[in-house]
Amino acid sequence: MFDLRSDTVTRPTAAMREAMARAEVGDDVLGDDPTMNRFEARAAELLGKQAALFVPSGTMGNQVCIGVLTRSGDEIIGEADCHILQHEAGSASRLWGATIRTVEGTRGLMDPAAVKALIRDPGDIHYPRTSLLSIENTHNFAGGVILPLAYIDTMVGIAREHQMAVHMDGARLFNAAVGSDTPVSRIVRDVDMVSVCLSKGLGAPVGSFVAGSAEHIGHARRVRKGLGGGMRQVGILAAAALLAVEDGPAALPEDHRRARALAEVLAELPGLEVDLETVQTNIVIASVTGSAWDVETAFADAGVAMFAIDDGRIRFVFHRDVGDDALDATIAAARRLFS
Ligand code: TLP
């Protein structure tokens, strides 16, 4: 079975397991896990931020950022299909009493005028405070779209004009960087806080990190503790995380190449629709005319695991644990199912 359900399925490499076995550890809640301290310093340096903090998952990373950047009763603006709204179990409201208002994007990008139109008058006590703008890079459910720098700059500009903070869900930030040949530090330069996943295409078994100013990360450390995310001898995970950020990005161009190759074939098949402009990184989303759940089952029967993401769309995600044989098998299955 070739597993294209998600890049979250990647397993740690032999080098990671080796590094994990040998990792020097201490009690990270007390601040003395040397491997974790090394990882957090390196992550902050790579992103050009003052500080970084390891968290167990991308969801916790995003929620820690929201916890730092909002107060109960606040409103967040985000794209309609963003992960913090659709796939985090309602946590912005569950945990922080924040609501999310959405703009339906075009290929994941929100219209600046529509964003501005949602920002509330801060002087009117009837309204929630619109305190946070959240952007997702790459945009998962838009098909792995890379946010253009000009778009990020525009969004940051709008936020600054209205004294709002900016959060970037950079679960696949390194895919965005590799896919646009842009340093990660430039992409996140002006956002207040960013959350980055290590356990997707970068291959770490567990973990994400958040980065931002020393003040925000100091606050984030307390928020993480409150969520039960303060972990002890976590240098074992930091050892894999270090390899993920140092070596992981080099594997991503192959994932992007395979996604593109699949998308170009799918786009030609009857009964499937792919917007090739969205296929910029390791994700391929296709619309199907029948039931996407039936298509998921048919691919599984053909030896290719992937997900229907709603009743009309299927998603394939390439990652370091699948190669050209997976690409060929997926193309063959698609040709059989859709010709
Ligand atoms: N995405 C998963 C599912 O939750 C949908 C996937 O298979 O793509 N932000 C973005 C943009 C994500 O895509 C994900 C995971 C997360 C955050 C959350 O990361 P985890 O799963 O580590 O909590």
Coordinates of C-alpha atoms and ligand atoms in Angstrom, one line a residue:
M1 CA 0.0 0.0 0.0
F2 CA 1.4 3.4 -0.9
D3 CA 0.4 6.0 1.7
L4 CA -0.5 9.4 0.3
R5 CA -3.0 10.2 3.0
S6 CA -0.8 12.9 4.5
D7 CA 2.9 13.9 5.0
T8 CA 2.2 13.3 8.7
V9 CA 2.7 9.6 8.1
T10 CA 6.5 10.0 7.6
R11 CA 8.6 7.8 9.9
P12 CA 11.8 8.9 11.6
T13 CA 15.0 8.1 9.6
A14 CA 17.7 5.8 10.8
A15 CA 19.8 8.8 11.6
M16 CA 17.0 10.3 13.7
R17 CA 16.5 7.1 15.7
E18 CA 20.2 7.0 16.3
A19 CA 20.3 10.7 17.4
M20 CA 17.3 10.1 19.6
A21 CA 18.9 7.1 21.3
R22 CA 22.1 9.1 22.0
A23 CA 20.4 12.4 22.9
E24 CA 21.7 14.2 26.0
V25 CA 18.6 15.1 28.1
G26 CA 17.5 17.0 31.2
D27 CA 14.2 18.4 32.6
D28 CA 13.0 20.8 30.0
V29 CA 10.3 22.3 32.2
L30 CA 13.1 23.4 34.5
G31 CA 14.9 24.6 31.4
D32 CA 17.8 22.2 31.5
D33 CA 17.4 19.9 28.6
P34 CA 20.6 20.7 26.6
T35 CA 19.4 19.1 23.3
M36 CA 16.1 21.0 23.5
N37 CA 17.8 24.2 24.3
R38 CA 20.0 23.7 21.3
F39 CA 17.0 23.0 19.1
E40 CA 15.0 26.0 20.2
A41 CA 18.0 28.3 19.7
R42 CA 18.6 26.9 16.2
A43 CA 14.9 27.1 15.2
A44 CA 14.8 30.8 16.3
E45 CA 18.0 31.5 14.4
L46 CA 16.7 29.8 11.2
L47 CA 13.5 31.9 11.3
G48 CA 15.3 35.1 12.3
K49 CA 13.2 35.4 15.4
Q50 CA 14.3 36.2 19.0
A51 CA 13.1 32.9 20.4
A52 CA 11.4 29.6 19.7
L53 CA 9.5 27.0 21.7
F54 CA 9.0 23.3 20.9
V55 CA 5.4 22.0 21.2
P56 CA 4.0 18.5 20.8
S57 CA 1.8 19.2 17.7
G58 CA 0.9 21.7 15.1
T59 CA -2.5 22.1 16.7
M60 CA -0.9 23.0 20.0
G61 CA 1.5 25.4 18.2
N62 CA -1.4 27.3 16.6
Q63 CA -3.4 27.3 19.8
V64 CA -0.5 28.6 21.8
C65 CA -0.1 31.5 19.3
I66 CA -3.8 32.3 19.6
G67 CA -3.6 32.1 23.4
V68 CA -0.7 34.6 23.4
L69 CA -2.1 37.0 20.8
T70 CA -5.8 37.2 21.8
R71 CA -8.0 37.8 24.9
S72 CA -11.3 36.2 25.6
G73 CA -14.1 37.7 23.5
D74 CA -11.7 38.7 20.7
E75 CA -12.2 38.0 17.0
I76 CA -9.7 36.4 14.6
I77 CA -9.9 36.9 10.8
G78 CA -8.9 33.9 8.7
E79 CA -9.5 32.2 5.4
A80 CA -12.6 30.1 5.2
D81 CA -10.8 26.7 4.8
C82 CA -8.0 27.4 7.3
H83 CA -6.8 24.7 9.6
I84 CA -7.4 26.7 12.9
L85 CA -11.1 26.9 12.0
Q86 CA -11.7 23.6 10.3
H87 CA -9.5 21.0 11.9
E88 CA -8.6 22.1 15.5
A89 CA -11.7 20.8 17.3
G90 CA -13.1 24.3 17.8
S91 CA -10.1 25.2 20.1
A92 CA -10.0 28.9 19.4
S93 CA -13.4 29.2 21.1
R94 CA -13.0 26.1 23.4
L95 CA -9.7 27.4 24.9
W96 CA -9.5 31.1 24.4
G97 CA -13.1 32.4 23.9
A98 CA -12.1 33.7 20.5
T99 CA -14.3 33.6 17.4
I100 CA -13.1 33.3 13.9
R101 CA -14.6 35.3 11.0
T102 CA -13.7 34.2 7.6
V103 CA -13.1 35.4 4.1
E104 CA -13.6 32.9 1.3
G105 CA -10.2 33.0 -0.5
T106 CA -9.3 32.5 -4.1
R107 CA -6.8 29.7 -4.3
G108 CA -6.3 30.3 -0.5
L109 CA -5.7 34.0 -0.7
M110 CA -8.1 36.5 0.9
D111 CA -9.1 39.7 -0.9
P112 CA -7.5 42.5 1.1
A113 CA -10.7 44.7 0.8
A114 CA -12.8 41.8 2.2
V115 CA -10.4 41.5 5.1
K116 CA -10.5 45.2 5.8
A117 CA -14.3 45.1 5.7
L118 CA -14.4 42.6 8.5
I119 CA -12.4 44.6 10.9
R120 CA -14.6 46.1 13.6
D121 CA -14.7 49.6 14.9
P122 CA -12.7 49.4 18.1
G123 CA -14.6 52.3 19.6
D124 CA -18.0 50.5 19.5
I125 CA -18.5 48.5 22.7
H126 CA -21.0 46.2 21.0
Y127 CA -18.3 44.5 19.0
P128 CA -15.6 42.0 19.8
R129 CA -12.1 43.3 19.4
T130 CA -10.7 42.2 16.0
S131 CA -7.2 41.5 17.4
L132 CA -5.7 38.8 15.2
L133 CA -5.2 38.1 11.5
S134 CA -4.2 34.5 10.8
I135 CA -2.7 33.2 7.5
E136 CA -1.8 29.7 6.5
N137 CA 1.4 29.0 4.5
T138 CA 1.3 26.7 2.6
H139 CA -2.5 26.7 2.5
N140 CA -3.4 23.0 3.0
F141 CA -7.0 22.8 1.7
A142 CA -6.4 25.3 -1.1
G143 CA -4.0 22.6 -2.5
G144 CA -0.7 23.5 -0.9
V145 CA -0.6 27.0 -2.2
I146 CA 2.4 29.2 -1.3
L147 CA 1.4 32.6 0.0
P148 CA 3.2 35.2 -2.2
L149 CA 5.5 37.6 -0.3
A150 CA 3.5 40.5 -1.6
Y151 CA 0.3 39.0 -0.2
I152 CA 1.9 38.4 3.2
D153 CA 3.2 42.0 3.1
T154 CA -0.3 43.3 2.3
M155 CA -1.9 41.3 5.1
V156 CA 0.7 42.5 7.6
G157 CA 0.2 46.1 6.4
I158 CA -3.6 45.8 7.0
A159 CA -3.0 44.3 10.5
R160 CA -0.6 47.0 11.5
E161 CA -2.9 49.7 10.3
H162 CA -5.5 48.4 12.7
Q163 CA -3.3 47.4 15.7
M164 CA -3.9 43.7 15.0
A165 CA -1.3 40.9 15.5
V166 CA -0.5 38.5 12.7
H167 CA -0.2 34.7 13.2
M168 CA 1.1 32.4 10.5
D169 CA 0.1 28.7 10.5
G170 CA 3.4 27.6 8.9
A171 CA 2.7 23.9 9.3
R172 CA 4.4 23.5 5.9
L173 CA 6.6 26.6 6.0
F174 CA 9.6 24.8 4.7
N175 CA 7.6 23.6 1.7
A176 CA 6.7 27.2 1.0
A177 CA 10.4 28.3 1.3
V178 CA 11.7 25.5 -0.9
G179 CA 8.8 25.9 -3.4
S180 CA 9.4 29.7 -3.8
D181 CA 13.2 29.6 -3.3
T182 CA 12.8 32.1 -0.4
P183 CA 14.5 31.9 3.0
V184 CA 12.1 31.0 5.8
S185 CA 13.3 34.0 7.7
R186 CA 12.0 36.3 4.9
I187 CA 8.7 34.6 4.8
V188 CA 8.0 35.0 8.5
R189 CA 9.9 38.3 8.9
D190 CA 6.9 40.5 9.8
V191 CA 4.5 38.1 11.4
D192 CA 4.3 38.2 15.2
M193 CA 4.1 34.5 15.8
V194 CA 4.5 31.4 13.5
S195 CA 3.9 27.8 14.1
V196 CA 5.9 25.2 12.1
C197 CA 5.4 21.4 12.0
L198 CA 8.4 19.1 12.2
S199 CA 6.4 15.9 11.9
K200 CA 5.2 16.4 8.3
G201 CA 7.5 16.6 5.3
L202 CA 10.5 17.2 7.5
G203 CA 10.2 13.7 8.9
A204 CA 10.4 14.1 12.7
P205 CA 8.3 11.6 14.6
V206 CA 6.6 14.2 16.8
G207 CA 6.5 17.9 17.2
S208 CA 6.2 21.5 16.0
F209 CA 7.6 24.8 17.2
V210 CA 6.4 28.3 17.6
A211 CA 8.7 31.3 17.1
G212 CA 8.4 35.1 17.8
S213 CA 9.7 37.8 20.1
A214 CA 11.4 36.8 23.4
E215 CA 8.3 38.4 25.1
H216 CA 5.8 36.4 23.1
I217 CA 7.7 33.1 23.5
G218 CA 8.1 33.7 27.3
H219 CA 4.3 34.0 27.4
A220 CA 3.9 31.0 25.1
R221 CA 6.0 28.9 27.5
R222 CA 3.4 29.6 30.3
V223 CA 0.5 28.9 27.9
R224 CA 2.1 25.6 26.8
K225 CA 2.5 24.6 30.4
G226 CA -1.2 25.4 31.1
L227 CA -2.2 23.1 28.2
G228 CA -0.1 20.3 29.6
G229 CA 2.5 20.7 27.0
G230 CA 5.5 21.1 29.4
M231 CA 7.5 17.9 28.8
R232 CA 10.5 16.6 30.7
Q233 CA 13.3 14.7 29.0
V234 CA 12.2 15.9 25.6
G235 CA 15.7 16.1 24.2
I236 CA 14.9 12.8 22.7
L237 CA 12.4 14.5 20.4
A238 CA 14.7 17.6 20.0
A239 CA 17.4 15.3 18.6
A240 CA 15.1 14.3 15.8
A241 CA 13.8 17.9 15.4
L242 CA 17.3 19.1 14.8
L243 CA 17.8 16.7 12.0
A244 CA 14.4 17.6 10.6
V245 CA 15.2 21.3 10.2
E246 CA 18.8 20.7 9.0
D247 CA 18.3 17.8 6.6
G248 CA 14.5 17.7 6.1
P249 CA 14.1 20.6 3.6
A250 CA 16.5 18.9 1.1
A251 CA 14.0 16.1 0.5
L252 CA 11.0 18.5 -0.3
P253 CA 11.7 19.3 -4.0
E254 CA 11.2 15.7 -4.9
D255 CA 7.9 15.7 -3.2
H256 CA 6.9 18.8 -5.1
R257 CA 8.0 17.3 -8.4
R258 CA 5.9 14.1 -7.8
A259 CA 2.8 16.1 -6.8
R260 CA 3.1 18.2 -10.0
A261 CA 3.6 15.1 -12.2
L262 CA 0.5 13.5 -10.7
A263 CA -1.6 16.7 -11.0
E264 CA -0.8 17.0 -14.7
V265 CA -2.1 13.5 -15.4
L266 CA -5.2 13.9 -13.2
A267 CA -6.1 17.2 -14.9
E268 CA -6.4 15.4 -18.2
L269 CA -8.7 12.6 -17.0
P270 CA -12.5 12.7 -17.3
G271 CA -14.4 13.0 -14.0
L272 CA -11.6 14.8 -12.2
E273 CA -10.8 18.4 -12.0
V274 CA -7.5 19.8 -10.8
D275 CA -6.6 23.5 -10.6
L276 CA -3.0 23.2 -11.7
E277 CA -2.2 26.7 -10.4
T278 CA -2.7 25.5 -6.9
V279 CA -0.3 22.6 -7.2
Q280 CA 2.8 24.4 -6.0
T281 CA 4.2 22.1 -3.4
N282 CA 3.5 18.5 -2.2
I283 CA -0.3 18.4 -2.2
V284 CA -2.7 17.6 -5.0
I285 CA -6.4 18.3 -4.5
A286 CA -8.9 17.1 -7.1
S287 CA -12.6 17.6 -7.4
V288 CA -14.6 14.6 -8.4
T289 CA -18.1 14.4 -9.9
G290 CA -19.3 11.4 -7.9
S291 CA -18.8 10.7 -4.2
A292 CA -15.3 11.4 -3.1
W293 CA -15.7 8.7 -0.4
D294 CA -16.3 6.1 -3.1
V295 CA -13.2 7.3 -4.9
E296 CA -11.1 7.0 -1.7
T297 CA -12.3 3.4 -1.4
A298 CA -11.5 2.6 -5.1
F299 CA -8.0 4.0 -4.7
A300 CA -7.5 2.0 -1.5
D301 CA -8.6 -1.2 -3.4
A302 CA -5.9 -0.3 -6.0
G303 CA -3.2 0.0 -3.3
V304 CA -3.1 3.7 -2.9
A305 CA -4.2 5.3 0.4
M306 CA -5.4 8.9 0.2
F307 CA -8.1 10.9 1.8
A308 CA -11.4 12.3 0.6
I309 CA -11.4 15.7 2.3
D310 CA -15.1 16.4 1.8
D311 CA -17.8 14.8 -0.3
G312 CA -16.5 16.3 -3.5
R313 CA -12.7 16.5 -3.1
I314 CA -9.8 14.1 -2.8
R315 CA -6.3 14.9 -1.6
F316 CA -2.9 13.2 -2.3
V317 CA 0.1 14.3 -0.3
F318 CA 3.7 13.4 -1.3
H319 CA 6.4 13.0 1.3
R320 CA 9.8 11.5 1.8
D321 CA 8.5 7.9 2.5
V322 CA 7.1 7.5 -1.0
G323 CA 9.0 7.5 -4.2
D324 CA 8.4 7.3 -7.9
D325 CA 6.9 3.8 -7.5
A326 CA 4.1 5.4 -5.5
L327 CA 3.7 8.1 -8.2
D328 CA 3.5 5.5 -11.0
A329 CA 1.0 3.3 -9.0
T330 CA -1.2 6.3 -8.4
I331 CA -1.2 7.4 -12.0
A332 CA -2.0 3.8 -13.1
A333 CA -4.8 3.5 -10.6
A334 CA -6.2 6.9 -11.7
R335 CA -6.1 6.0 -15.4
R336 CA -7.9 2.8 -14.6
L337 CA -10.6 4.4 -12.5
F338 CA -11.2 7.5 -14.6
S339 CA -10.7 6.6 -18.3
Ligands
TLP1 N1 -2.9 18.8 9.0 C1 -3.4 17.4 8.8 C2 -4.9 17.3 9.2 O1 -5.1 17.8 10.4 C3 -5.8 17.9 8.2 C4 -3.1 16.9 7.4 O2 -3.2 15.7 7.2 O3 -2.8 17.8 6.5 N2 -1.9 23.4 10.3 C5 -2.0 22.9 9.1 C6 -2.0 23.7 7.9 C7 -2.1 21.5 9.0 O4 -2.2 21.0 7.8 C8 -2.0 20.7 10.2 C9 -2.2 19.2 10.1 C10 -1.9 21.3 11.4 C11 -1.8 22.7 11.5 C12 -1.9 20.5 12.7 O5 -0.8 19.8 12.9 P1 -0.9 18.5 13.9 O6 -1.5 17.4 13.2 O7 0.5 18.3 14.3 O8 -1.7 18.9 15.1

